[in-house]
mmCIF file of C-alpha atoms in Angstrom:
data_model
loop_
_atom_site.group_PDB
_atom_site.id
_atom_site.type_symbol
_atom_site.label_atom_id
_atom_site.label_comp_id
_atom_site.label_asym_id
_atom_site.label_seq_id
_atom_site.Cartn_x
_atom_site.Cartn_y
_atom_site.Cartn_z
ATOM 1 C CA MET A 1 13.205 10.578 -21.098
ATOM 2 C CA ALA A 2 11.705 13.834 -21.632
ATOM 3 C CA THR A 3 9.510 15.428 -18.959
ATOM 4 C CA SER A 4 6.293 14.399 -21.199
ATOM 5 C CA THR A 5 7.267 10.928 -21.223
ATOM 6 C CA VAL A 6 7.787 11.088 -17.328
ATOM 7 C CA ALA A 7 4.086 12.288 -16.660
ATOM 8 C CA LYS A 8 2.964 9.692 -18.957
ATOM 9 C CA HIS A 9 4.647 7.087 -17.099
ATOM 10 C CA TYR A 10 3.246 8.708 -13.891
ATOM 11 C CA THR A 11 -0.031 8.852 -15.050
ATOM 12 C CA ARG A 12 -0.237 5.323 -16.342
ATOM 13 C CA ILE A 13 1.186 3.873 -12.890
ATOM 14 C CA LEU A 14 -1.582 5.997 -11.338
ATOM 15 C CA ALA A 15 -4.248 4.021 -13.275
ATOM 16 C CA LEU A 16 -3.026 0.534 -12.684
ATOM 17 C CA TRP A 17 -2.103 0.696 -9.439
ATOM 18 C CA PRO A 18 -4.691 -1.452 -7.453
ATOM 19 C CA LYS A 19 -6.680 0.276 -4.513
ATOM 20 C CA ASP A 20 -5.819 -0.069 -0.858
ATOM 21 C CA ALA A 21 -8.796 -2.173 0.660
ATOM 22 C CA LEU A 22 -7.240 -1.833 4.386
ATOM 23 C CA ARG A 23 -6.398 1.828 4.622
ATOM 24 C CA PRO A 24 -8.514 3.592 1.778
ATOM 25 C CA ASN A 25 -7.814 6.965 3.825
ATOM 26 C CA LEU A 26 -3.988 6.900 3.351
ATOM 27 C CA PRO A 27 -3.368 5.059 -0.397
ATOM 28 C CA PHE A 28 0.101 4.784 -1.442
ATOM 29 C CA THR A 29 -1.388 6.593 -4.828
ATOM 30 C CA ARG A 30 -0.886 9.879 -3.007
ATOM 31 C CA THR A 31 3.001 9.713 -2.502
ATOM 32 C CA ILE A 32 3.231 8.860 -6.139
ATOM 33 C CA GLU A 33 0.967 12.064 -7.096
ATOM 34 C CA ARG A 34 3.104 14.154 -5.037
ATOM 35 C CA ARG A 35 6.221 12.787 -6.704
ATOM 36 C CA ALA A 36 4.492 13.002 -10.293
ATOM 37 C CA LEU A 37 3.129 17.224 -9.617
ATOM 38 C CA PRO A 38 6.471 19.276 -10.625
ATOM 39 C CA TYR A 39 5.721 17.112 -13.952
ATOM 40 C CA GLY A 40 2.151 18.197 -14.562
ATOM 41 C CA VAL A 41 0.394 15.231 -13.414
ATOM 42 C CA THR A 42 -2.897 15.914 -11.856
ATOM 43 C CA PRO A 43 -3.997 14.323 -8.733
ATOM 44 C CA VAL A 44 -6.108 11.549 -9.068
ATOM 45 C CA SER A 45 -7.244 10.372 -5.290
ATOM 46 C CA PRO A 46 -9.017 13.260 -3.724
ATOM 47 C CA PRO A 47 -7.174 15.197 -0.922
ATOM 48 C CA ALA A 48 -6.759 14.217 2.462
ATOM 49 C CA GLU A 49 -9.448 15.363 5.124
ATOM 50 C CA PRO A 50 -7.823 17.300 8.273
ATOM 51 C CA THR A 51 -7.756 14.769 11.232
ATOM 52 C CA LYS A 52 -6.176 15.223 14.810
ATOM 53 C CA SER A 53 -3.235 13.409 13.748
ATOM 54 C CA SER A 54 -2.335 15.551 10.508
ATOM 55 C CA SER A 55 0.082 17.679 11.786
ATOM 56 C CA LYS A 56 3.070 15.501 10.484
ATOM 57 C CA THR A 57 0.952 15.174 7.048
ATOM 58 C CA ALA A 58 0.884 18.728 6.790
ATOM 59 C CA ILE A 59 4.515 19.486 7.541
ATOM 60 C CA VAL A 60 4.776 16.829 4.766
ATOM 61 C CA GLU A 61 2.750 18.555 2.004
ATOM 62 C CA ALA A 62 4.037 22.013 2.995
ATOM 63 C CA VAL A 63 7.497 21.087 1.779
ATOM 64 C CA ALA A 64 7.701 21.854 -2.129
ATOM 65 C CA PRO A 65 8.415 18.675 -4.058
ATOM 66 C CA LEU A 66 11.392 18.746 -5.694
ATOM 67 C CA LYS A 67 11.721 17.991 -9.362
ATOM 68 C CA ALA A 68 14.685 15.515 -10.455
ATOM 69 C CA THR A 69 15.677 15.299 -13.712
ATOM 70 C CA PRO A 70 14.014 12.951 -16.275
ATOM 71 C CA GLN A 71 16.995 10.601 -16.261
ATOM 72 C CA GLU A 72 16.981 10.266 -12.470
ATOM 73 C CA GLU A 73 13.093 10.072 -12.437
ATOM 74 C CA SER A 74 13.395 7.262 -14.852
ATOM 75 C CA ALA A 75 15.119 4.928 -11.762
ATOM 76 C CA GLN A 76 12.089 5.935 -9.581
ATOM 77 C CA ILE A 77 9.520 5.191 -12.644
ATOM 78 C CA ASN A 78 11.271 1.965 -12.914
ATOM 79 C CA ALA A 79 11.122 1.063 -9.435
ATOM 80 C CA LEU A 80 7.332 1.445 -9.110
ATOM 81 C CA TYR A 81 6.851 -0.435 -12.327
ATOM 82 C CA SER A 82 8.805 -3.525 -10.732
ATOM 83 C CA LEU A 83 6.281 -3.213 -7.716
ATOM 84 C CA LEU A 84 3.440 -3.415 -10.268
ATOM 85 C CA GLU A 85 4.482 -6.304 -12.351
ATOM 86 C CA ASN A 86 5.788 -8.564 -8.963
ATOM 87 C CA ARG A 87 9.141 -8.504 -10.679
ATOM 88 C CA TYR A 88 10.887 -9.525 -7.294
ATOM 89 C CA ALA A 89 8.216 -12.203 -6.320
ATOM 90 C CA LYS A 90 8.587 -13.945 -9.565
ATOM 91 C CA LYS A 91 12.388 -13.613 -9.596
ATOM 92 C CA TYR A 92 12.332 -14.671 -5.828
ATOM 93 C CA PRO A 93 10.036 -17.221 -5.440
ATOM 94 C CA ILE A 94 9.238 -18.335 -2.066
ATOM 95 C CA SER A 95 8.757 -21.853 -0.796
ATOM 96 C CA PRO A 96 5.596 -23.599 0.192
ATOM 97 C CA ASP A 97 6.898 -24.238 3.375
ATOM 98 C CA VAL A 98 7.499 -20.918 4.051
ATOM 99 C CA LEU A 99 3.729 -19.921 4.537
ATOM 100 C CA LYS A 100 2.770 -23.391 6.426
ATOM 101 C CA PRO A 101 4.917 -23.526 9.109
ATOM 102 C CA ALA A 102 5.009 -26.907 10.998
ATOM 103 C CA SER A 103 4.088 -25.009 14.352
ATOM 104 C CA ASN A 104 0.900 -23.115 12.906
ATOM 105 C CA PRO A 105 -0.113 -23.973 9.167
ATOM 106 C CA GLU A 106 -3.379 -22.428 8.825
ATOM 107 C CA HIS A 107 -1.633 -19.259 10.097
ATOM 108 C CA TYR A 108 -1.158 -17.157 7.039
ATOM 109 C CA ASP A 109 -4.679 -18.735 5.529
ATOM 110 C CA ARG A 110 -6.268 -17.539 8.414
ATOM 111 C CA LEU A 111 -4.237 -13.962 8.508
ATOM 112 C CA MET A 112 -5.613 -13.523 4.544
ATOM 113 C CA GLU A 113 -9.322 -14.157 5.342
ATOM 114 C CA GLU A 114 -8.634 -11.804 8.235
ATOM 115 C CA ILE A 115 -7.321 -9.054 6.011
ATOM 116 C CA GLU A 116 -10.275 -9.562 3.246
ATOM 117 C CA ARG A 117 -12.895 -9.388 5.971
ATOM 118 C CA ALA A 118 -11.451 -6.445 7.324
ATOM 119 C CA PRO A 119 -12.620 -3.544 5.302
ATOM 120 C CA GLY A 120 -16.393 -4.517 5.782
ATOM 121 C CA LYS A 121 -15.900 -4.404 9.501
ATOM 122 C CA SER A 122 -17.490 -2.354 12.242
ATOM 123 C CA TRP A 123 -15.820 -0.915 15.140
ATOM 124 C CA TRP A 124 -17.511 -3.106 17.216
ATOM 125 C CA SER A 125 -17.131 -6.562 15.143
ATOM 126 C CA ALA A 126 -13.211 -5.699 15.215
ATOM 127 C CA LYS A 127 -13.235 -4.968 18.728
ATOM 128 C CA LEU A 128 -15.145 -8.236 19.436
ATOM 129 C CA ASP A 129 -12.671 -10.231 17.115
ATOM 130 C CA GLU A 130 -9.878 -8.552 19.279
ATOM 131 C CA TRP A 131 -11.194 -9.772 22.487
ATOM 132 C CA LYS A 132 -11.982 -12.876 21.153
ATOM 133 C CA MET A 133 -7.970 -13.208 20.286
ATOM 134 C CA LYS A 134 -7.243 -12.607 23.895
ATOM 135 C CA ILE A 135 -9.053 -15.474 25.028
ATOM 136 C CA ARG A 136 -7.859 -18.956 24.900
ATOM 137 C CA TRP A 137 -10.548 -21.310 23.961
ATOM 138 C CA ARG A 138 -8.821 -24.558 24.262
#
């Protein structure tokens, strides 16, 4: 695989990668962009704004990315494509019983509802929900 082909694959992966609604400030695409920099891929997401807890991030960004050979990079590209295509979920499907445990059949449905509501919540509503979970209503 040539260097230009590697760059094209990384560009396509970055375009197809889903947005992270729960952590928009820490998307996985930044990791992919960091890996693709030596191949001439320009970053899609804006750089992270520095915060108090970003000292670890600053250390990671200070380290220059290593450029692997195009053959070694093809394994990384294949892994990213397999995640995009849900190959493992299709190859190893889980039983519906796993998502509906006898002890709490609605657990995962409620969890998915909460995850869908989370991006639109304010700090105050998130705290109220946290407190509600600590009180036993029954």
